[in-house]
Amino acid sequence: MTRLRRYGATSLCLAAVATLALYYFMSAPTDGNFWWFDASRHAMNGVFLRDMLSQGGWLHPVEFAKAYYEKYPAINIGFYPPFFYISSVPVLLLFGASHAVSQSVVALYTLASGVLVFFLCRGVMDRISALATALCIMALAPIALWARQVQLDVPAIAMYLLTAWTLIRYLETGRQNWMFLSGILLGLSILTRVQGVFLVPVFLFVLFLQRPPERPTLVKRIVATAIAGVVALPAVLMVQYFSSVNQALATKMPGMPGLWTFDNWTWYAQQLPEQVGWPVTCLMGAGLLATCVVVFQGRATTGLTVIGACWACAWIFFTVVSNKEPRFNLPGIVFLFLLSAYGLYTLSAVTARVILPVLAAWLLFQVGIAPAVPVVNGFKEAVTAVQAIAPVNSNVMISAHRDGTFIFDLRTQGSRRDIGVRRADKLIVEIRIMRNLGVRDNGLDNEAILALMDKQNIALVVVQPGYLADLPSMKNFQALLDDGIHYEKMHTIPLTGATAPTEQSLVIYRRKPAT
């Protein structure tokens, strides 16, 4: 009966974690109204793999991928590693291709993150404190935001936590199965988000410098390391292929402090109060002091050692990389909170049993009263208008900052699968991933643009007024649309929600018949 009550109590804790994950899904944008500019591309990558599998493209993958990209040019698996997209395929096959289904995959990773934190904490804490820690981490403001976008941040965190958990299990038992599993998960973590390489030093530290019971032979530890490398190899090759871009992002982003400056090494610490709030920041500070005391007393547990190593390596890695945004160090924040909770509970369980539930209640209250998650509306309406007037087997050109949203909505909304898409920022100009990484004007005049439109069978054009308007070819393009000779304006769709000042509307033009 005692065991039954124990399982029942654990089930109630996991149900609380699941409830919060479900709330995030229910309050997330799921109707083709993506906010973050590349969220639609993450969703589209999964849809592409789903279509490849369901339409037999796996029999000739290169040809299928080329044809698919030509029709829906919003996939970028070559730039981002593929594991999240691969993991979304079963759900997309089962429930269909839609924004809601792609978001549900992120919700499953969110649930996994909370469950993993709970079980990581159960090694040293009572159930209520472990649940409070899990809810605190899930309710952190950046987690609450990125768990409601089709982004890689939260799925990657789930993989990092899972890798850490298996490493702890390996150290506690010495069983080689846990060691090999941690190697596979390390590779998959990197294959989810390349920044997962920060776990490599942790993995090597655990395998080669720690002594678990029944330590596996050196050969087996080397094999486990090799397995991690083989699994992560596609991500490594991807980084090498985009080496010039990645080097720029890593070493010389404009506006970022120099590597060996005080500002650089405290940059992420300075963001904490605004990022997670003062109550969480204070707990992290107190928890770090408690952890230092615990280590000094020689009371560090296996879990504290691994979690501490994960935090230190994450913080160092994201500090060294020049391309900085507060959300980039989200793994460091998660491991820092986890480490702080570990240290505080180990030093004074009575204190932690009060502070952690109170903080969890406060953070959940903050989540409940927070403004709605940002969305951008208008692209779905533009797709509906295009599908109503586009000739059969024609193409539409999109010229907009969030062109990925239009392409995703065209693929997943309605039934017009005969319509293809062309991107103005790939044909009229050539943008290099994002504007600040470079854009090249193709030097096209009106006659050349008209010839291009005819060659690409473009019957409709959807334009965000002002997009890349400083480039000569884009100026010629807009003048051609507005001259009243070759194109006629059909619809103006307002863009609403969390848009930039330059994103006010989408204008749909139709090519006039030749006279």
Coordinates of C-alpha atoms in Angstrom, one line a residue:
M1 CA 0.0 0.0 0.0
T2 CA 2.9 2.3 0.8
R3 CA 4.4 1.7 -2.6
L4 CA 1.0 2.4 -4.2
R5 CA 0.7 5.7 -2.4
R6 CA 4.2 6.6 -3.4
Y7 CA 3.4 6.0 -7.1
G8 CA 0.2 7.9 -6.7
A9 CA 2.0 10.9 -5.3
T10 CA 4.5 10.8 -8.1
S11 CA 1.7 10.6 -10.6
L12 CA 0.1 13.7 -9.2
C13 CA 3.4 15.6 -9.4
L14 CA 3.8 14.6 -13.1
A15 CA 0.2 15.5 -13.7
A16 CA 0.9 19.0 -12.5
V17 CA 3.9 19.2 -14.9
A18 CA 1.7 18.0 -17.7
T19 CA -1.0 20.6 -16.9
L20 CA 1.5 23.4 -17.3
A21 CA 2.8 22.0 -20.6
L22 CA -0.8 21.6 -21.8
Y23 CA -1.5 25.3 -20.8
Y24 CA 1.5 26.4 -22.9
F25 CA 0.2 24.5 -25.9
M26 CA -3.3 25.9 -25.5
S27 CA -2.1 29.4 -25.2
A28 CA 0.5 29.2 -28.1
P29 CA -0.1 30.6 -31.6
T30 CA -1.3 27.6 -33.7
D31 CA -3.1 29.1 -36.7
G32 CA -0.3 30.0 -39.1
N33 CA 0.3 33.2 -37.2
F34 CA 4.0 32.7 -36.3
W35 CA 5.7 35.5 -34.4
W36 CA 9.4 34.7 -34.4
F37 CA 10.7 35.1 -37.9
D38 CA 12.2 31.6 -38.4
A39 CA 9.7 29.6 -36.4
S40 CA 7.7 28.9 -39.6
R41 CA 10.9 27.4 -41.2
H42 CA 11.4 25.1 -38.2
A43 CA 7.8 23.9 -38.7
M44 CA 8.3 23.7 -42.5
N45 CA 11.4 21.5 -42.1
G46 CA 9.3 18.9 -40.3
V47 CA 6.5 19.1 -42.9
F48 CA 9.1 18.6 -45.6
L49 CA 10.4 15.4 -44.0
R50 CA 6.8 14.2 -43.5
D51 CA 6.0 14.8 -47.1
M52 CA 9.2 13.1 -48.2
L53 CA 8.2 10.0 -46.3
S54 CA 4.5 10.0 -47.2
Q55 CA 5.0 10.8 -50.9
G56 CA 7.8 8.3 -51.5
G57 CA 10.5 11.0 -51.8
W58 CA 12.8 8.8 -49.6
L59 CA 13.3 6.6 -52.7
H60 CA 15.1 9.5 -54.5
P61 CA 15.7 12.1 -51.7
V62 CA 18.0 14.5 -53.6
E63 CA 15.6 14.9 -56.5
F64 CA 12.6 15.2 -54.2
A65 CA 14.3 17.8 -52.0
K66 CA 15.3 20.0 -55.0
A67 CA 11.8 19.9 -56.4
Y68 CA 10.2 20.5 -53.0
Y69 CA 12.5 23.5 -52.3
E70 CA 11.7 24.9 -55.7
K71 CA 8.0 24.8 -54.9
Y72 CA 8.2 25.7 -51.2
P73 CA 11.5 27.6 -50.6
A74 CA 11.2 27.8 -46.8
I75 CA 13.2 24.7 -45.7
N76 CA 16.6 25.1 -44.2
I77 CA 17.6 21.7 -42.7
G78 CA 21.0 22.3 -44.2
F79 CA 21.5 25.3 -41.9
Y80 CA 19.9 23.8 -38.8
P81 CA 20.5 20.2 -37.5
P82 CA 17.7 17.8 -38.2
F83 CA 16.8 15.8 -35.0
F84 CA 13.9 18.0 -33.9
Y85 CA 12.4 17.8 -37.4
I86 CA 12.9 14.0 -37.6
S87 CA 11.2 13.6 -34.2
S88 CA 8.2 15.6 -35.4
V89 CA 7.6 13.4 -38.4
P90 CA 5.5 10.6 -36.6
V91 CA 3.2 13.3 -35.0
L92 CA 2.8 15.0 -38.4
L93 CA 2.1 11.7 -40.1
L94 CA -0.5 10.9 -37.5
F95 CA -2.3 14.2 -37.2
G96 CA -1.5 16.0 -40.5
A97 CA 0.7 19.0 -41.4
S98 CA -0.4 22.1 -39.5
H99 CA 1.0 24.8 -37.2
A100 CA -0.9 23.2 -34.3
V101 CA 0.7 19.8 -34.8
S102 CA 4.2 21.3 -35.1
Q103 CA 3.6 23.3 -31.9
S104 CA 2.3 20.1 -30.2
V105 CA 5.8 18.5 -30.7
V106 CA 7.4 21.4 -28.9
A107 CA 4.8 20.9 -26.1
L108 CA 5.9 17.3 -25.8
Y109 CA 9.5 18.4 -25.4
T110 CA 8.3 21.0 -22.8
L111 CA 6.6 18.2 -20.9
A112 CA 9.8 16.0 -21.1
S113 CA 11.9 18.9 -19.7
G114 CA 9.6 19.3 -16.7
V115 CA 9.5 15.5 -16.0
L116 CA 13.3 15.3 -16.3
V117 CA 13.9 18.1 -13.9
F118 CA 11.5 16.4 -11.4
F119 CA 13.4 13.1 -11.6
L120 CA 16.8 14.8 -11.5
C121 CA 15.7 16.5 -8.3
R122 CA 14.2 13.4 -6.7
G123 CA 17.7 12.1 -6.2
V124 CA 18.2 14.6 -3.4
M125 CA 14.8 16.2 -2.7
D126 CA 11.4 15.3 -1.5
R127 CA 8.6 15.2 -4.0
I128 CA 7.1 18.7 -3.3
S129 CA 10.5 20.4 -3.6
A130 CA 11.3 18.4 -6.8
L131 CA 7.9 19.4 -8.2
A132 CA 8.4 23.0 -7.2
T133 CA 11.8 23.1 -8.9
A134 CA 10.4 21.6 -12.1
L135 CA 7.5 24.1 -12.1
C136 CA 9.9 27.0 -11.4
I137 CA 12.1 26.1 -14.4
M138 CA 9.1 25.6 -16.7
A139 CA 7.6 28.9 -15.5
L140 CA 10.8 31.0 -16.1
A141 CA 9.8 33.8 -18.5
P142 CA 12.1 32.8 -21.4
I143 CA 10.9 29.1 -21.1
A144 CA 7.3 30.3 -21.0
L145 CA 7.9 32.2 -24.2
W146 CA 10.0 29.8 -26.3
A147 CA 7.9 26.8 -25.2
R148 CA 5.1 28.5 -27.2
Q149 CA 7.0 29.0 -30.4
V150 CA 8.1 26.3 -32.9
Q151 CA 11.8 26.9 -32.0
L152 CA 14.7 24.6 -31.1
D153 CA 15.3 26.2 -27.6
V154 CA 13.1 24.0 -25.5
P155 CA 13.5 20.8 -27.4
A156 CA 17.3 21.2 -27.1
I157 CA 17.0 21.8 -23.3
A158 CA 15.0 18.6 -23.0
M159 CA 17.9 16.7 -24.8
Y160 CA 20.5 18.4 -22.6
L161 CA 18.6 17.4 -19.4
L162 CA 18.2 13.8 -20.7
T163 CA 21.9 13.6 -21.4
A164 CA 22.8 14.9 -17.9
W165 CA 20.4 12.4 -16.3
T166 CA 21.9 9.4 -18.1
L167 CA 25.4 10.6 -17.1
I168 CA 24.3 10.8 -13.5
R169 CA 22.8 7.3 -13.7
Y170 CA 26.1 6.1 -15.2
L171 CA 28.1 7.6 -12.4
E172 CA 25.8 6.1 -9.7
T173 CA 25.7 2.6 -11.2
G174 CA 28.8 2.3 -13.4
R175 CA 26.7 0.3 -15.9
Q176 CA 28.0 0.6 -19.4
N177 CA 24.5 0.7 -20.9
W178 CA 24.0 4.2 -19.3
M179 CA 27.4 5.2 -20.7
F180 CA 26.5 4.2 -24.2
L181 CA 23.1 5.8 -23.9
S182 CA 24.6 9.0 -22.8
G183 CA 26.9 9.0 -25.8
I184 CA 23.9 8.5 -28.1
L185 CA 22.0 11.3 -26.4
L186 CA 25.0 13.7 -26.5
G187 CA 25.1 13.2 -30.3
L188 CA 21.4 13.7 -30.6
S189 CA 21.7 16.9 -28.4
I190 CA 24.2 18.3 -30.8
L191 CA 21.9 17.1 -33.7
T192 CA 19.1 19.1 -32.1
R193 CA 21.0 22.3 -31.7
V194 CA 24.7 22.6 -32.6
Q195 CA 25.3 24.6 -29.4
G196 CA 24.9 21.3 -27.6
V197 CA 28.7 20.9 -28.0
F198 CA 29.0 22.6 -24.7
L199 CA 28.2 19.2 -23.2
V200 CA 31.2 17.5 -24.8
P201 CA 33.6 18.6 -22.0
V202 CA 31.1 17.4 -19.4
F203 CA 30.8 14.0 -21.1
L204 CA 34.6 13.6 -21.3
F205 CA 35.0 14.7 -17.7
V206 CA 32.5 12.1 -16.5
L207 CA 33.8 9.2 -18.6
F208 CA 37.6 9.8 -18.2
L209 CA 38.0 11.7 -14.9
Q210 CA 35.3 10.2 -12.7
R211 CA 35.3 6.8 -11.1
P212 CA 31.9 5.2 -10.9
P213 CA 31.3 1.7 -9.5
E214 CA 32.3 -1.0 -12.0
R215 CA 34.0 1.5 -14.3
P216 CA 34.0 0.2 -17.9
T217 CA 37.2 -0.4 -19.7
L218 CA 39.1 2.4 -21.5
V219 CA 38.2 0.8 -24.8
K220 CA 34.5 0.9 -24.1
R221 CA 34.7 4.5 -22.9
I222 CA 36.5 5.4 -26.2
V223 CA 33.8 3.5 -28.1
A224 CA 31.0 5.5 -26.3
T225 CA 32.8 8.7 -27.2
A226 CA 33.1 7.6 -30.8
I227 CA 29.4 6.8 -30.9
A228 CA 28.6 10.4 -29.8
G229 CA 30.8 11.7 -32.5
V230 CA 29.2 9.6 -35.2
V231 CA 25.7 10.6 -34.2
A232 CA 26.7 14.2 -34.1
L233 CA 28.6 14.1 -37.4
P234 CA 25.9 15.6 -39.6
A235 CA 25.8 18.7 -37.4
V236 CA 29.6 18.9 -37.5
L237 CA 29.5 18.7 -41.3
M238 CA 26.8 21.4 -41.4
V239 CA 28.9 23.7 -39.3
Q240 CA 31.9 23.1 -41.6
Y241 CA 29.8 23.8 -44.7
F242 CA 28.6 27.1 -43.3
S243 CA 31.9 27.9 -41.7
S244 CA 32.2 31.4 -43.0
V245 CA 28.8 32.4 -41.5
N246 CA 29.4 30.5 -38.3
Q247 CA 32.8 32.0 -37.8
A248 CA 31.3 35.5 -38.2
L249 CA 28.6 34.7 -35.7
A250 CA 31.1 33.2 -33.2
T251 CA 33.9 35.7 -33.3
K252 CA 33.1 39.1 -34.6
M253 CA 29.4 40.2 -34.2
P254 CA 29.1 44.0 -34.3
G255 CA 28.1 45.7 -31.0
M256 CA 29.3 42.8 -28.8
P257 CA 32.1 43.3 -26.2
G258 CA 35.6 41.9 -26.8
L259 CA 36.3 38.4 -25.7
W260 CA 38.6 39.2 -22.8
T261 CA 36.7 42.1 -21.4
F262 CA 34.9 42.2 -18.1
D263 CA 31.6 43.2 -19.9
N264 CA 31.9 40.0 -22.0
W265 CA 32.4 37.7 -19.1
T266 CA 29.5 39.2 -17.1
W267 CA 27.2 39.9 -20.1
Y268 CA 24.8 37.0 -19.4
A269 CA 24.9 37.7 -15.7
Q270 CA 23.8 41.3 -16.4
Q271 CA 20.8 40.0 -18.3
L272 CA 19.5 37.8 -15.6
P273 CA 17.3 40.3 -13.6
E274 CA 15.5 41.4 -16.7
Q275 CA 15.4 37.9 -18.2
V276 CA 14.1 35.9 -15.2
G277 CA 13.2 38.6 -12.5
W278 CA 14.9 39.5 -9.3
P279 CA 13.3 36.8 -7.1
V280 CA 14.9 34.1 -9.4
T281 CA 18.1 36.0 -9.6
C282 CA 18.4 36.2 -5.9
L283 CA 17.6 32.5 -5.5
M284 CA 20.3 31.7 -8.0
G285 CA 22.8 33.8 -6.1
A286 CA 21.9 32.3 -2.8
G287 CA 21.9 28.8 -4.3
L288 CA 25.4 29.3 -5.8
L289 CA 26.7 30.3 -2.4
A290 CA 25.0 27.3 -0.8
T291 CA 26.6 25.1 -3.5
C292 CA 30.1 26.5 -2.7
V293 CA 29.5 25.7 1.0
V294 CA 28.4 22.2 0.2
V295 CA 31.4 21.5 -2.0
F296 CA 33.7 22.9 0.6
Q297 CA 32.1 20.6 3.2
G298 CA 32.7 17.6 0.9
R299 CA 29.0 16.9 0.6
A300 CA 28.7 17.3 -3.2
T301 CA 26.4 14.6 -4.7
T302 CA 26.9 13.0 -8.1
G303 CA 23.9 15.0 -9.4
L304 CA 25.4 18.2 -8.1
T305 CA 28.7 17.5 -9.7
V306 CA 27.2 16.8 -13.2
I307 CA 24.7 19.6 -13.1
G308 CA 27.4 22.0 -11.9
A309 CA 29.7 20.9 -14.8
C310 CA 26.8 21.4 -17.3
W311 CA 26.2 24.9 -16.0
A312 CA 29.8 25.9 -16.0
C313 CA 30.4 24.6 -19.6
A314 CA 27.3 26.2 -20.9
W315 CA 28.1 29.6 -19.3
I316 CA 31.7 29.5 -20.7
F317 CA 30.6 28.4 -24.1
F318 CA 27.9 31.0 -24.6
T319 CA 30.2 33.7 -23.2
V320 CA 33.0 32.9 -25.6
V321 CA 30.7 33.0 -28.6
S322 CA 30.4 36.6 -29.8
N323 CA 26.8 36.3 -31.2
K324 CA 24.8 37.0 -28.0
E325 CA 21.2 37.2 -27.2
P326 CA 19.7 36.6 -23.8
R327 CA 17.8 33.5 -25.0
F328 CA 21.0 31.9 -26.3
N329 CA 22.1 31.1 -22.8
L330 CA 18.8 29.5 -21.9
P331 CA 20.6 26.1 -21.2
G332 CA 22.9 27.9 -18.8
I333 CA 20.0 29.4 -17.0
V334 CA 18.2 26.1 -16.6
F335 CA 21.3 24.3 -15.3
L336 CA 22.1 27.3 -13.0
F337 CA 18.6 27.2 -11.4
L338 CA 18.9 23.4 -11.1
L339 CA 22.3 23.7 -9.5
S340 CA 21.1 26.4 -7.1
A341 CA 18.1 24.3 -6.0
Y342 CA 20.4 21.3 -5.5
G343 CA 22.9 23.3 -3.4
L344 CA 20.2 25.1 -1.3
Y345 CA 18.4 21.9 -0.6
T346 CA 21.6 20.0 0.3
L347 CA 22.7 22.8 2.6
S348 CA 19.3 23.4 4.3
A349 CA 16.4 21.2 3.3
V350 CA 14.1 23.1 5.6
T351 CA 14.8 26.4 3.9
A352 CA 14.5 24.9 0.4
R353 CA 11.1 23.3 1.3
V354 CA 9.8 26.8 2.0
I355 CA 11.5 28.9 -0.7
L356 CA 11.0 26.6 -3.7
P357 CA 7.2 26.1 -3.5
V358 CA 6.7 29.8 -2.7
L359 CA 8.8 30.8 -5.7
A360 CA 7.0 28.3 -7.9
A361 CA 3.6 29.8 -6.9
W362 CA 4.9 33.3 -7.7
L363 CA 6.3 32.3 -11.1
L364 CA 3.1 30.5 -12.0
F365 CA 1.1 33.5 -11.0
Q366 CA 3.3 35.6 -13.3
V367 CA 2.7 33.2 -16.2
G368 CA -1.0 33.5 -15.6
I369 CA -1.2 37.3 -15.7
A370 CA 1.4 37.7 -18.5
P371 CA 0.3 39.2 -21.8
A372 CA -0.7 36.9 -24.5
V373 CA 2.1 35.3 -26.5
P374 CA 3.0 37.6 -29.5
V375 CA 1.6 36.6 -32.9
V376 CA 1.6 38.1 -36.4
N377 CA -1.7 37.9 -38.3
G378 CA -2.3 38.4 -42.0
F379 CA -0.4 35.8 -43.8
K380 CA -3.2 33.2 -43.6
E381 CA -5.6 35.7 -45.1
A382 CA -3.1 36.5 -47.9
V383 CA -2.8 32.8 -48.7
T384 CA -6.6 32.4 -48.8
A385 CA -6.8 35.4 -51.2
V386 CA -4.0 33.9 -53.4
Q387 CA -5.6 30.5 -53.5
A388 CA -8.9 32.0 -54.7
I389 CA -7.5 33.7 -57.8
A390 CA -4.2 31.9 -58.7
P391 CA -4.4 30.1 -62.1
V392 CA -3.8 26.3 -62.0
N393 CA -0.2 25.3 -61.8
S394 CA 1.1 28.8 -61.5
N395 CA 3.6 30.4 -59.1
V396 CA 3.3 33.3 -56.7
M397 CA 6.3 35.5 -55.8
I398 CA 6.5 36.5 -52.1
S399 CA 8.5 39.6 -51.0
A400 CA 8.3 39.9 -47.2
H401 CA 10.5 39.6 -44.2
R402 CA 8.3 36.7 -42.9
D403 CA 8.1 34.9 -46.2
G404 CA 8.5 31.6 -44.4
T405 CA 5.1 32.1 -42.8
F406 CA 3.4 32.7 -46.1
I407 CA 5.0 29.6 -47.6
F408 CA 4.1 27.4 -44.6
D409 CA 0.5 28.6 -44.7
L410 CA 0.3 28.0 -48.4
R411 CA 1.4 24.4 -47.9
T412 CA -0.8 23.7 -44.9
Q413 CA -3.9 25.8 -45.5
G414 CA -6.6 25.1 -48.1
S415 CA -6.3 22.5 -50.8
R416 CA -4.3 24.3 -53.6
R417 CA -1.2 22.1 -53.8
D418 CA -0.7 23.1 -57.5
I419 CA 0.6 26.6 -56.5
G420 CA 4.3 27.1 -56.1
V421 CA 6.3 29.9 -54.5
R422 CA 9.3 32.0 -55.6
R423 CA 11.1 34.4 -53.2
A424 CA 12.0 37.9 -54.4
D425 CA 15.0 37.9 -52.0
K426 CA 16.5 35.0 -53.8
L427 CA 15.7 35.9 -57.4
I428 CA 15.7 39.7 -57.6
V429 CA 18.3 40.1 -54.9
E430 CA 20.2 37.4 -53.0
I431 CA 20.0 37.6 -49.2
R432 CA 22.5 35.6 -47.2
I433 CA 20.3 34.0 -44.5
M434 CA 19.6 37.4 -42.8
R435 CA 20.1 41.0 -43.8
N436 CA 23.0 41.7 -41.5
L437 CA 25.0 38.8 -42.9
G438 CA 24.9 40.2 -46.4
V439 CA 22.6 40.8 -49.4
R440 CA 23.6 41.2 -53.0
D441 CA 21.7 43.2 -55.6
N442 CA 21.3 41.3 -58.9
G443 CA 21.2 44.5 -61.0
L444 CA 17.9 43.8 -62.7
D445 CA 16.0 46.5 -64.7
N446 CA 12.3 46.3 -65.5
E447 CA 12.8 44.3 -68.7
A448 CA 15.0 41.7 -66.9
I449 CA 12.5 41.4 -64.0
L450 CA 9.6 40.9 -66.5
A451 CA 11.6 38.2 -68.3
L452 CA 12.3 36.6 -64.9
M453 CA 8.6 36.6 -64.0
D454 CA 7.7 35.0 -67.3
K455 CA 10.3 32.3 -67.0
Q456 CA 9.2 31.4 -63.5
N457 CA 5.5 31.4 -64.5
I458 CA 4.6 34.0 -61.8
A459 CA 1.0 35.0 -62.0
L460 CA 0.7 36.7 -58.6
V461 CA 3.0 38.8 -56.4
V462 CA 2.6 39.3 -52.7
V463 CA 4.6 42.2 -51.4
Q464 CA 5.3 43.7 -48.0
P465 CA 5.7 47.4 -49.0
G466 CA 9.2 48.7 -48.1
Y467 CA 10.9 45.3 -47.8
L468 CA 14.5 45.7 -48.9
A469 CA 13.4 48.9 -50.7
D470 CA 16.8 50.5 -50.5
L471 CA 18.2 48.0 -53.1
P472 CA 18.1 49.2 -56.7
S473 CA 16.6 46.0 -58.1
M474 CA 13.9 46.0 -55.5
K475 CA 13.1 49.6 -56.3
N476 CA 12.7 48.6 -60.0
F477 CA 10.5 45.7 -58.9
Q478 CA 8.2 47.9 -56.9
A479 CA 8.0 50.5 -59.7
L480 CA 7.1 47.7 -62.1
L481 CA 4.2 46.5 -59.9
D482 CA 2.9 50.1 -59.5
D483 CA 3.1 51.3 -63.1
G484 CA -0.4 50.0 -63.9
I485 CA 0.8 48.5 -67.2
H486 CA 1.9 45.0 -66.3
Y487 CA 0.2 44.4 -62.9
E488 CA -3.0 45.3 -61.2
K489 CA -3.5 45.5 -57.4
M490 CA -6.0 43.0 -56.2
H491 CA -6.0 43.0 -52.4
T492 CA -4.3 44.7 -49.4
I493 CA -4.1 42.5 -46.3
P494 CA -3.2 44.3 -43.1
L495 CA -0.5 42.7 -40.9
T496 CA -1.4 42.9 -37.2
G497 CA 0.1 41.8 -34.0
A498 CA 3.7 42.0 -32.9
T499 CA 5.0 43.5 -36.2
A500 CA 7.9 45.9 -36.8
P501 CA 7.0 49.4 -38.0
T502 CA 8.0 48.4 -41.5
E503 CA 5.5 45.5 -41.5
Q504 CA 2.1 47.0 -42.0
S505 CA 0.5 45.1 -44.9
L506 CA 0.7 42.6 -47.7
V507 CA -0.3 43.8 -51.1
I508 CA -1.4 41.2 -53.8
Y509 CA -0.8 42.0 -57.4
R510 CA -2.0 40.0 -60.5
R511 CA -0.2 40.0 -63.8
K512 CA -2.3 41.5 -66.6
P513 CA -2.8 39.4 -69.7
A514 CA -0.5 40.3 -72.6
T515 CA -2.1 42.5 -75.2

